[in-house]
Coordinates of C-alpha atoms in Angstrom, one line a residue:
M3 CA 0.0 0.0 0.0
N4 CA 1.5 3.4 -1.1
H5 CA 1.9 6.0 1.5
P6 CA -0.2 9.0 0.5
I7 CA 2.4 11.6 1.4
I8 CA 5.1 9.9 -0.6
T9 CA 2.8 9.4 -3.6
N10 CA 1.8 13.0 -3.6
N11 CA 5.5 14.1 -3.4
F12 CA 6.5 11.9 -6.4
G13 CA 3.5 13.2 -8.3
G14 CA 4.3 16.8 -7.6
L15 CA 8.0 16.3 -8.6
Y16 CA 6.9 14.7 -11.9
L17 CA 4.6 17.6 -12.7
Y18 CA 7.3 20.1 -11.8
K19 CA 9.9 18.5 -14.1
K20 CA 7.4 18.3 -16.9
A21 CA 6.4 21.9 -16.5
L22 CA 10.1 23.0 -16.4
C23 CA 10.8 21.0 -19.6
L24 CA 7.9 22.6 -21.3
F25 CA 9.0 26.1 -20.2
I26 CA 12.5 25.5 -21.6
C27 CA 11.2 24.3 -24.9
L28 CA 8.7 27.1 -25.2
S29 CA 11.4 29.7 -24.3
T30 CA 13.7 28.3 -27.0
V31 CA 11.0 28.5 -29.5
F32 CA 10.1 32.0 -28.5
I33 CA 13.8 33.1 -28.6
S34 CA 14.2 31.5 -32.1
L35 CA 11.0 33.2 -33.4
A36 CA 12.2 36.5 -31.9
Q37 CA 15.5 36.1 -33.6
E38 CA 13.8 35.2 -36.9
D39 CA 12.0 38.6 -36.6
K40 CA 15.2 40.5 -36.3
T41 CA 16.9 42.1 -39.2
S42 CA 20.2 40.9 -40.6
D43 CA 22.0 43.9 -39.2
E44 CA 20.6 43.3 -35.7
L45 CA 21.7 39.7 -35.9
F46 CA 25.1 40.9 -37.0
V47 CA 25.4 43.1 -34.0
M48 CA 24.3 40.3 -31.7
A49 CA 26.8 37.9 -33.3
R50 CA 29.7 40.3 -32.8
K51 CA 28.8 40.7 -29.2
E52 CA 28.7 37.0 -28.7
A53 CA 32.1 36.6 -30.4
F54 CA 34.0 39.5 -29.0
D55 CA 32.4 40.1 -25.6
N56 CA 31.4 36.6 -24.6
E57 CA 33.8 34.5 -26.7
N58 CA 30.8 32.3 -27.6
Y59 CA 31.7 31.5 -31.1
D60 CA 29.1 28.7 -31.5
E61 CA 26.3 31.1 -30.8
A62 CA 27.8 33.8 -33.0
I63 CA 27.9 31.2 -35.9
R64 CA 24.3 30.2 -35.3
L65 CA 23.2 33.9 -35.4
M66 CA 25.2 34.6 -38.6
K67 CA 23.7 31.5 -40.3
I68 CA 20.3 33.0 -39.7
A69 CA 21.4 36.4 -40.9
T70 CA 23.0 35.1 -44.2
E71 CA 19.9 33.0 -44.9
K72 CA 17.9 36.3 -44.7
T73 CA 20.3 38.2 -47.0
P74 CA 22.6 35.8 -48.8
D75 CA 24.3 38.6 -50.9
Y76 CA 25.2 40.8 -47.9
A77 CA 29.1 40.7 -48.2
D78 CA 29.9 41.7 -44.6
L79 CA 27.7 39.0 -43.2
N80 CA 29.4 36.3 -45.3
I81 CA 32.8 37.6 -44.5
F82 CA 32.2 37.6 -40.7
L83 CA 30.7 34.1 -40.9
G84 CA 33.8 33.0 -42.8
R85 CA 36.0 34.6 -40.2
L86 CA 34.2 32.9 -37.4
Y87 CA 34.8 29.5 -39.0
T88 CA 38.4 30.5 -39.5
W89 CA 38.9 31.5 -35.9
T90 CA 37.4 28.1 -34.8
D91 CA 39.7 26.1 -37.1
Q92 CA 36.8 25.1 -39.4
T93 CA 38.9 25.9 -42.5
E94 CA 36.9 23.8 -45.0
K95 CA 33.7 25.6 -44.0
A96 CA 35.4 29.0 -44.1
R97 CA 37.1 28.7 -47.5
P98 CA 34.1 28.5 -49.8
I99 CA 32.3 31.3 -48.0
L100 CA 35.2 33.7 -48.1
K101 CA 36.2 32.7 -51.6
E102 CA 32.7 33.4 -52.9
A103 CA 32.5 36.7 -51.0
Y104 CA 35.8 37.8 -52.5
L105 CA 34.9 36.7 -56.1
N106 CA 31.6 38.6 -55.9
N107 CA 33.2 41.7 -54.4
K108 CA 36.8 41.9 -55.8
N109 CA 37.0 45.7 -55.2
Y110 CA 36.0 45.2 -51.5
E111 CA 39.2 45.4 -49.3
D112 CA 37.7 43.5 -46.4
A113 CA 36.7 40.5 -48.5
A114 CA 40.3 40.3 -49.9
I115 CA 41.9 40.6 -46.5
A116 CA 39.6 37.9 -45.0
Y117 CA 40.2 35.4 -47.8
A118 CA 44.0 36.1 -48.1
S119 CA 44.4 35.8 -44.4
L120 CA 42.8 32.4 -44.4
E121 CA 45.1 31.1 -47.1
Y122 CA 48.2 32.7 -45.4
W123 CA 47.3 31.2 -42.0
N124 CA 46.8 27.8 -43.6
G125 CA 50.1 27.5 -45.4
N126 CA 49.2 28.8 -48.8
P127 CA 51.3 32.1 -49.0
S128 CA 51.5 32.1 -52.8
E129 CA 47.7 32.0 -53.2
A130 CA 47.3 34.6 -50.4
L131 CA 49.8 36.9 -52.2
A132 CA 47.9 36.6 -55.5
I133 CA 44.6 37.7 -53.7
V134 CA 46.3 40.7 -52.0
N135 CA 48.0 41.9 -55.2
A136 CA 44.7 41.7 -57.1
S137 CA 43.0 43.7 -54.4
L138 CA 45.8 46.3 -54.3
E139 CA 45.0 47.2 -57.9
H140 CA 41.7 48.7 -56.6
N141 CA 43.0 49.7 -53.1
Q142 CA 46.6 50.7 -53.7
D143 CA 46.9 52.8 -50.5
S144 CA 45.3 50.3 -48.2
E145 CA 47.5 50.0 -45.1
D146 CA 45.9 46.7 -44.0
L147 CA 46.5 45.1 -47.4
L148 CA 50.1 46.3 -47.6
L149 CA 50.8 45.0 -44.0
L150 CA 49.4 41.6 -44.9
K151 CA 51.4 41.6 -48.1
S152 CA 54.6 42.3 -46.2
K153 CA 53.9 39.4 -43.8
I154 CA 53.2 37.0 -46.7
L155 CA 56.5 38.1 -48.5
M156 CA 58.4 37.5 -45.3
D157 CA 56.9 34.0 -45.1
L158 CA 58.0 33.5 -48.8
K159 CA 61.5 34.8 -47.8
E160 CA 61.1 37.7 -50.3
Y161 CA 62.7 40.1 -47.8
Q162 CA 63.6 42.9 -50.2
Q163 CA 60.0 43.1 -51.5
A164 CA 58.7 43.0 -47.9
N165 CA 61.1 45.9 -47.0
N166 CA 59.9 47.9 -50.0
T167 CA 56.2 47.3 -49.1
L168 CA 56.8 48.4 -45.5
N169 CA 58.6 51.5 -46.7
T170 CA 55.4 52.3 -48.7
V171 CA 53.3 52.0 -45.6
L172 CA 55.6 54.3 -43.6
E173 CA 55.6 56.9 -46.4
N174 CA 51.8 57.0 -46.2
N175 CA 51.6 56.7 -42.4
P176 CA 54.9 57.4 -40.5
K177 CA 53.1 56.5 -37.2
S178 CA 52.3 52.9 -38.2
T179 CA 53.5 51.0 -35.2
E180 CA 52.9 47.6 -36.8
A181 CA 54.9 48.5 -40.0
R182 CA 57.8 49.7 -37.9
S183 CA 57.8 46.6 -35.8
L184 CA 57.7 44.3 -38.8
M185 CA 60.5 46.3 -40.5
Q186 CA 62.9 45.6 -37.6
N187 CA 62.4 41.9 -38.4
V188 CA 62.9 42.3 -42.1
R189 CA 65.6 44.9 -42.1
K190 CA 68.5 42.4 -41.6
E191 CA 67.0 40.2 -44.3
S192 CA 66.5 42.8 -47.0
A193 CA 70.0 42.7 -48.4
K194 CA 72.2 39.6 -48.7
N195 CA 75.4 41.4 -48.0
E196 CA 76.5 44.3 -45.9
I197 CA 79.8 45.9 -45.2
G198 CA 80.3 48.4 -42.3
V199 CA 83.0 50.6 -40.9
S200 CA 83.1 52.7 -37.7
Y201 CA 85.5 54.8 -35.7
D202 CA 85.2 56.1 -32.1
F203 CA 87.4 58.7 -30.4
V204 CA 87.4 58.6 -26.6
Y205 CA 88.7 61.5 -24.5
F206 CA 89.3 61.4 -20.7
D207 CA 89.6 64.4 -18.4
E208 CA 91.0 62.4 -15.4
R209 CA 91.4 58.7 -16.0
F210 CA 94.1 58.7 -18.8
D211 CA 96.4 61.3 -20.4
K212 CA 96.0 60.0 -23.9
P213 CA 92.7 59.5 -25.8
W214 CA 91.6 56.1 -27.1
H215 CA 90.9 55.2 -30.7
L216 CA 88.6 52.3 -31.6
A217 CA 87.8 51.2 -35.2
S218 CA 86.0 48.2 -36.6
V219 CA 85.2 46.6 -40.0
D220 CA 82.5 44.1 -40.4
Y221 CA 80.9 41.9 -43.1
S222 CA 77.4 40.5 -42.8
R223 CA 75.8 37.8 -44.9
Q224 CA 72.1 36.7 -44.9
T225 CA 71.4 33.0 -45.1
K226 CA 68.2 30.9 -45.0
Y227 CA 69.0 30.2 -41.4
G228 CA 69.6 33.9 -40.4
S229 CA 72.4 36.5 -40.6
I230 CA 76.1 35.9 -39.9
I231 CA 78.4 38.9 -39.1
S232 CA 82.2 38.7 -38.9
R233 CA 83.9 41.7 -37.3
F234 CA 87.5 42.9 -36.9
N235 CA 88.1 45.4 -34.1
Y236 CA 91.2 47.5 -33.6
A237 CA 91.9 49.6 -30.4
N238 CA 94.8 51.9 -29.5
R239 CA 94.8 52.3 -25.8
F240 CA 97.6 53.3 -23.5
G241 CA 99.6 54.0 -26.6
T242 CA 99.4 50.3 -27.5
G243 CA 97.4 48.8 -30.4
S244 CA 95.4 45.6 -30.0
T245 CA 93.0 43.6 -32.2
Q246 CA 90.0 41.4 -31.7
F247 CA 88.0 39.1 -33.9
E248 CA 84.2 38.6 -33.3
L249 CA 81.5 36.5 -34.9
D250 CA 77.7 37.2 -34.4
L251 CA 74.9 34.9 -35.4
Y252 CA 71.2 35.7 -35.5
P253 CA 69.5 32.4 -36.2
R254 CA 65.8 32.4 -37.0
I255 CA 63.9 29.9 -34.9
S256 CA 60.3 30.8 -36.0
N257 CA 58.2 33.8 -36.9
T258 CA 58.1 34.6 -33.1
F259 CA 61.6 33.6 -31.9
Y260 CA 65.1 34.4 -33.0
A261 CA 68.5 34.3 -31.2
Y262 CA 71.7 36.2 -30.8
V263 CA 75.0 34.2 -30.5
N264 CA 78.4 36.0 -30.1
G265 CA 82.0 34.8 -29.8
G266 CA 85.2 36.8 -29.7
I267 CA 88.9 36.3 -29.2
S268 CA 91.9 38.6 -28.7
S269 CA 95.6 38.3 -28.1
D270 CA 95.7 41.1 -25.6
K271 CA 93.4 40.7 -22.6
G272 CA 94.5 44.1 -21.2
V273 CA 92.7 46.0 -23.9
F274 CA 90.1 43.5 -25.2
P275 CA 89.0 40.4 -23.2
E276 CA 91.0 37.4 -24.1
Y277 CA 87.8 35.8 -25.2
K278 CA 84.1 36.6 -24.9
A279 CA 80.8 34.9 -25.6
G280 CA 77.1 35.7 -25.5
F281 CA 73.6 34.4 -26.1
S282 CA 70.1 36.0 -26.0
L283 CA 66.8 34.6 -27.0
F284 CA 64.3 37.2 -28.5
A285 CA 60.6 36.9 -28.8
N286 CA 58.3 39.1 -30.9
L287 CA 55.1 39.5 -29.0
P288 CA 51.7 40.9 -30.0
A289 CA 51.0 44.7 -29.7
A290 CA 54.6 45.4 -31.0
F291 CA 56.3 44.2 -27.9
E292 CA 59.7 42.4 -27.9
I293 CA 61.5 40.7 -25.0
D294 CA 64.8 39.0 -24.6
A295 CA 66.9 37.3 -22.0
G296 CA 70.5 35.9 -22.1
F297 CA 74.0 36.1 -20.8
R298 CA 77.5 37.4 -21.6
V299 CA 80.9 36.0 -20.6
L300 CA 84.1 38.0 -20.6
F301 CA 87.6 36.7 -19.7
F302 CA 90.3 39.1 -18.8
S303 CA 92.4 37.8 -15.9
D304 CA 89.3 36.0 -14.6
E305 CA 86.0 34.9 -16.1
T306 CA 83.1 37.3 -15.6
W307 CA 79.5 36.2 -16.2
I308 CA 76.8 38.9 -16.9
Y309 CA 73.1 38.2 -17.2
T310 CA 70.9 40.4 -19.3
G311 CA 67.2 41.0 -20.2
S312 CA 65.2 43.7 -21.9
I313 CA 61.7 44.7 -23.0
G314 CA 60.9 46.8 -26.0
K315 CA 57.8 48.4 -27.4
Y316 CA 57.0 50.3 -30.6
Y317 CA 54.5 53.2 -30.3
K318 CA 53.7 55.3 -33.3
N319 CA 57.1 56.8 -34.4
Y320 CA 58.9 55.7 -31.2
W321 CA 60.7 52.7 -30.0
F322 CA 61.3 52.2 -26.2
N323 CA 63.7 49.7 -24.7
F324 CA 64.6 49.1 -21.2
R325 CA 67.6 46.8 -20.6
T326 CA 69.4 45.5 -17.5
Y327 CA 72.7 43.7 -16.9
L328 CA 73.3 41.8 -13.6
T329 CA 76.9 40.9 -12.8
P330 CA 77.5 38.7 -9.7
S331 CA 80.8 39.1 -7.9
D332 CA 82.4 38.4 -4.5
S333 CA 81.1 41.7 -3.2
G334 CA 77.6 41.2 -4.4
V335 CA 75.6 41.8 -7.6
S336 CA 76.2 45.0 -9.6
N337 CA 73.4 46.4 -11.7
S338 CA 73.4 48.2 -15.0
Y339 CA 70.3 49.8 -16.5
A340 CA 69.7 51.6 -19.8
L341 CA 66.6 53.2 -21.3
T342 CA 66.7 53.8 -25.0
V343 CA 64.2 55.9 -26.9
R344 CA 64.3 56.2 -30.7
Y345 CA 62.3 58.6 -32.8
Y346 CA 61.9 57.3 -36.4
T347 CA 61.8 59.9 -39.2
G348 CA 61.4 57.3 -41.9
G349 CA 62.3 53.6 -42.2
A350 CA 64.2 51.3 -39.8
D351 CA 67.5 53.2 -40.5
D352 CA 66.1 56.7 -40.2
F353 CA 66.0 57.8 -36.5
F354 CA 67.3 59.9 -33.7
S355 CA 68.2 58.0 -30.5
V356 CA 68.7 58.9 -26.9
K357 CA 70.0 56.5 -24.2
V358 CA 70.4 57.2 -20.5
G359 CA 71.8 54.6 -18.1
T360 CA 73.8 53.6 -15.1
G361 CA 76.6 51.0 -14.8
F362 CA 78.6 49.2 -17.4
S363 CA 77.6 47.1 -20.4
P364 CA 79.6 44.1 -21.5
D365 CA 78.6 45.0 -25.1
D366 CA 80.4 48.4 -24.8
A367 CA 84.0 48.0 -25.9
T368 CA 85.1 51.3 -24.4
N369 CA 84.4 50.3 -20.8
N370 CA 83.7 46.6 -20.5
I371 CA 87.3 46.1 -19.1
L372 CA 86.0 47.6 -15.8
L373 CA 83.7 44.5 -15.4
N374 CA 86.9 42.6 -14.7
S375 CA 87.1 44.2 -11.2
N376 CA 85.5 42.5 -8.2
T377 CA 84.8 46.0 -6.9
Q378 CA 81.3 47.3 -7.5
L379 CA 82.0 50.5 -9.5
N380 CA 79.3 52.7 -11.0
S381 CA 78.7 55.0 -13.9
T382 CA 76.1 57.4 -15.2
N383 CA 75.9 58.0 -18.9
V384 CA 73.9 59.6 -21.7
S385 CA 74.3 59.1 -25.5
L386 CA 72.8 60.5 -28.7
E387 CA 72.8 58.9 -32.1
Y388 CA 71.5 59.9 -35.6
R389 CA 71.2 57.3 -38.4
K390 CA 70.1 58.0 -42.0
L391 CA 69.4 55.7 -45.0
I392 CA 70.5 57.2 -48.3
K393 CA 69.3 55.8 -51.7
K394 CA 68.2 52.5 -50.1
T395 CA 71.6 50.9 -49.8
H396 CA 73.8 53.4 -47.9
V397 CA 73.5 54.1 -44.2
I398 CA 75.5 56.8 -42.3
F399 CA 75.5 57.4 -38.5
A400 CA 77.0 59.6 -35.9
R401 CA 76.9 59.2 -32.1
G402 CA 78.2 60.9 -29.0
T403 CA 78.4 59.7 -25.4
Y404 CA 79.1 61.4 -22.1
E405 CA 79.9 59.2 -19.0
N406 CA 80.8 60.0 -15.5
I407 CA 82.7 56.9 -14.4
E408 CA 83.9 55.6 -11.1
Y409 CA 87.1 53.9 -12.5
A410 CA 88.5 53.0 -9.0
T411 CA 87.0 53.2 -5.5
D412 CA 86.3 56.9 -4.7
S413 CA 87.9 58.0 -8.0
R414 CA 85.7 59.4 -10.7
G415 CA 86.3 61.0 -14.1
N416 CA 84.4 62.2 -17.2
Q417 CA 84.7 60.3 -20.5
Y418 CA 83.6 61.7 -23.9
T419 CA 83.1 59.5 -27.0
I420 CA 82.4 60.6 -30.5
G421 CA 81.8 58.0 -33.2
I422 CA 80.9 57.9 -36.9
G423 CA 80.1 55.0 -39.2
Y424 CA 79.0 53.9 -42.7
I425 CA 77.2 50.8 -43.9
K426 CA 76.8 49.6 -47.5
R427 CA 74.2 47.0 -48.4
F428 CA 74.3 45.0 -51.6

C-alpha cells in the first residue's frame, strides 16, 4: 500500500519536471522566433557581441547563419561568418564562403583581407599573395592590405620586396607601429650582403692622459638560417694597439623567436677580453612588444658572467627599450640599467636615438674592461645617435656619449666619446 504523502510528493515532482521542460522548450521556440523577426543587421550586432564580448563562437555562428539566410548577398555577413569559421579552425567551411565573398566583391578590401588571411594562415602564401596583389589594384593605398602583403612576403622569404612594401606603408603613415615593428624583423634580411666601418674617439679628463681610438670593419651575410656577421676590431689604448675578432649569429627559430649568439677572441686581454661569448633569445610579441633574456661571458684575468634581459615596445614613431645587466661578484651583484628611446623619421634606418643609463655594459667595448674588477663600481651616462638611410643601400650614422665613471674606489672622471660610421648593403 502506497503512503499518500510519498505518492503526492512523487507526483508533484513529476509535474514540476514536466512543466520545467515545457517552459524551456517554449522559451527556446520564442527566442528563435524572436531572432527570426530581427533584421540581418541586428543579428550581425548580436553575433559580434557573442564573439568579441562573450567569446561564444558557436552562438555567433548560429546567429550569422540565420542572418546570411535572410540576406545571402550581404558581403559583410558572409565575411564575418567565414572569419568565425576560420577562428574556430573550421577551414573547410570558411574557405568556400570567403572565396565566394571575394569573387563577388573583388573591389572590396575587407573581402580580400579575410580570404587572403585564411590562405596565409593555412600554409598557402602564394595563393594569399595573388589575392592581395589583385585587391591592391583597386585599393593601392590600403595599409591593412600592404601590411598583410609584407607578412606574406616574409613568409616566402622575399625580404627585399617585404622591405619595400613596409617603406610604402611608412611613407603614407609614418606613425604605423605595426609596420615599424615588422620592419625591424625584415631589415636584416632585405640585403644579402652588408659591409660596415666605424670609428670612435674617446677622451678622458682624469682617467688617462691620452685618448683612445677604436675602429671596426664588419661583413654581414644573410642565409636561409639567419644572418652571420664577422667583425674585426682595432683599439689603440695606453699608446698600444690591439686587435679582436668577433662572430655574431642571428639564427631564426620561428616567426616569433630568434636568437643572438656571439663569440670573440683577442691576443691582448689588457685591452680586449682574451675571449668573450654571449647568447640571447628574442621573442616578438603581440602589440609590437619584444623581450629577450640571455648572458655574456668576458675573460680578462678571470671569467666574468653577466646576465641580461630587456623589454621593448613600438608606439607610433617611437621605440622604447629598457635593458638591465646583472653581474654577480664576490662583493655582491652589480646592476646596470639603460633606457633607449628612438624617434623614427622614416624607415628602420632613419632615426634619432637617446639613451640614458647607469653601470657598465659588456657590449660596450670602451668600458667593459671595468667589469673585470670585483669591486662594484658605477657609472652614469647619456648618449645620442643619428642614423640615416641614403638611396636605399647606404647608411650613415654619428653618435656621441658622455659618461661620469667611477674607475676606482672613490675616484671618478668624465669620459667623452664621438663616433661615426658607414654601412653599404648589396
